[in-house]
XYZ file of C-alpha atoms in Angstrom:
109
model
C 158.740 111.367 79.029
C 155.044 111.943 78.841
C 153.381 113.913 75.997
C 149.804 114.647 75.489
C 148.213 117.286 72.997
C 145.946 117.649 70.229
C 147.156 117.480 66.471
C 146.065 119.913 63.805
C 142.517 119.167 62.801
C 142.111 118.367 59.138
C 139.356 116.076 57.390
C 140.363 114.550 53.992
C 137.054 113.978 52.189
C 138.527 111.007 50.639
C 139.350 109.176 54.031
C 136.725 106.697 55.209
C 138.024 106.278 58.770
C 137.871 109.511 60.757
C 141.101 110.601 62.455
C 141.636 110.766 66.236
C 143.346 114.060 66.727
C 144.353 113.383 70.316
C 147.868 112.400 70.828
C 149.496 110.671 73.832
C 153.010 109.069 74.389
C 155.024 107.621 76.949
C 158.804 106.737 76.833
C 161.743 106.160 79.230
C 165.189 105.325 78.945
C 167.921 103.745 81.143
C 171.748 103.493 80.799
C 174.544 102.147 83.102
C 178.182 102.516 82.430
C 180.758 100.107 84.156
C 184.329 101.272 84.288
C 185.882 97.428 84.275
C 189.592 98.838 84.519
C 191.503 101.608 83.194
C 191.027 100.431 79.563
C 187.732 98.813 79.620
C 184.117 100.112 79.518
C 180.816 98.364 79.528
C 177.775 100.357 78.829
C 174.332 98.823 79.112
C 171.329 100.896 78.039
C 167.708 100.298 76.971
C 164.202 101.961 76.773
C 160.675 101.639 75.756
C 158.098 103.919 74.158
C 154.399 103.692 74.046
C 152.386 105.628 71.355
C 148.811 105.402 72.884
C 147.481 107.512 69.907
C 149.145 109.709 67.225
C 148.878 110.683 63.525
C 152.335 109.819 62.021
C 153.768 110.597 58.592
C 154.563 107.657 56.326
C 155.829 107.307 52.805
C 152.353 107.068 51.392
C 150.721 109.609 53.740
C 149.328 110.118 57.102
C 148.357 106.984 59.196
C 146.667 106.722 62.546
C 149.022 104.912 65.087
C 147.116 103.474 68.154
C 148.678 101.536 71.062
C 152.273 101.150 69.235
C 155.109 99.877 71.551
C 158.660 99.769 70.969
C 161.342 98.689 73.343
C 165.166 98.045 72.811
C 168.271 96.705 74.995
C 172.000 97.460 73.943
C 175.244 96.506 75.246
C 178.643 98.125 74.203
C 182.112 97.024 75.158
C 185.391 99.176 74.736
C 188.783 98.190 75.303
C 191.532 100.159 73.886
C 190.846 100.326 70.074
C 188.559 97.153 70.497
C 184.503 97.988 70.248
C 181.938 95.522 70.253
C 178.021 95.819 70.536
C 175.034 93.486 70.884
C 171.633 94.381 70.468
C 168.709 91.760 70.250
C 166.166 91.687 67.654
C 162.720 92.934 68.847
C 160.729 89.684 69.193
C 157.797 88.813 66.831
C 154.821 86.602 67.923
C 154.991 83.356 66.522
C 152.903 83.139 63.364
C 152.712 86.953 62.802
C 155.010 88.479 60.190
C 156.281 91.910 60.916
C 154.323 93.635 58.397
C 151.048 92.082 59.660
C 152.025 93.223 63.102
C 152.343 96.760 62.044
C 149.187 96.519 60.046
C 147.366 95.774 62.958
C 148.435 98.878 64.677
C 148.541 101.348 61.936
C 145.203 102.289 60.467
C 145.076 104.689 57.317
C 143.814 107.865 58.313
């Protein structure tokens, strides 16, 4: 999916960094279903999303998001009444805490 547009323009006099009202996002998902036998199913899916530029609402107000990327992978297994799933954690670069990583890509707007 691809999205590009312009957000509603609003200038808050209290903001020191001007907002970029252009928005652009890319995303995609992929899923495979495997029927292993009459009672068993394995489902593997994953995807990625890249927000090139966007204004996002947060718990403390609007924030400018730039070059924010998210990806995921998941595997699910069903056999009768048994259900199991696995989803690895998104890796964080060594020496960078998650809130510091987020702060680099979210600039108060």
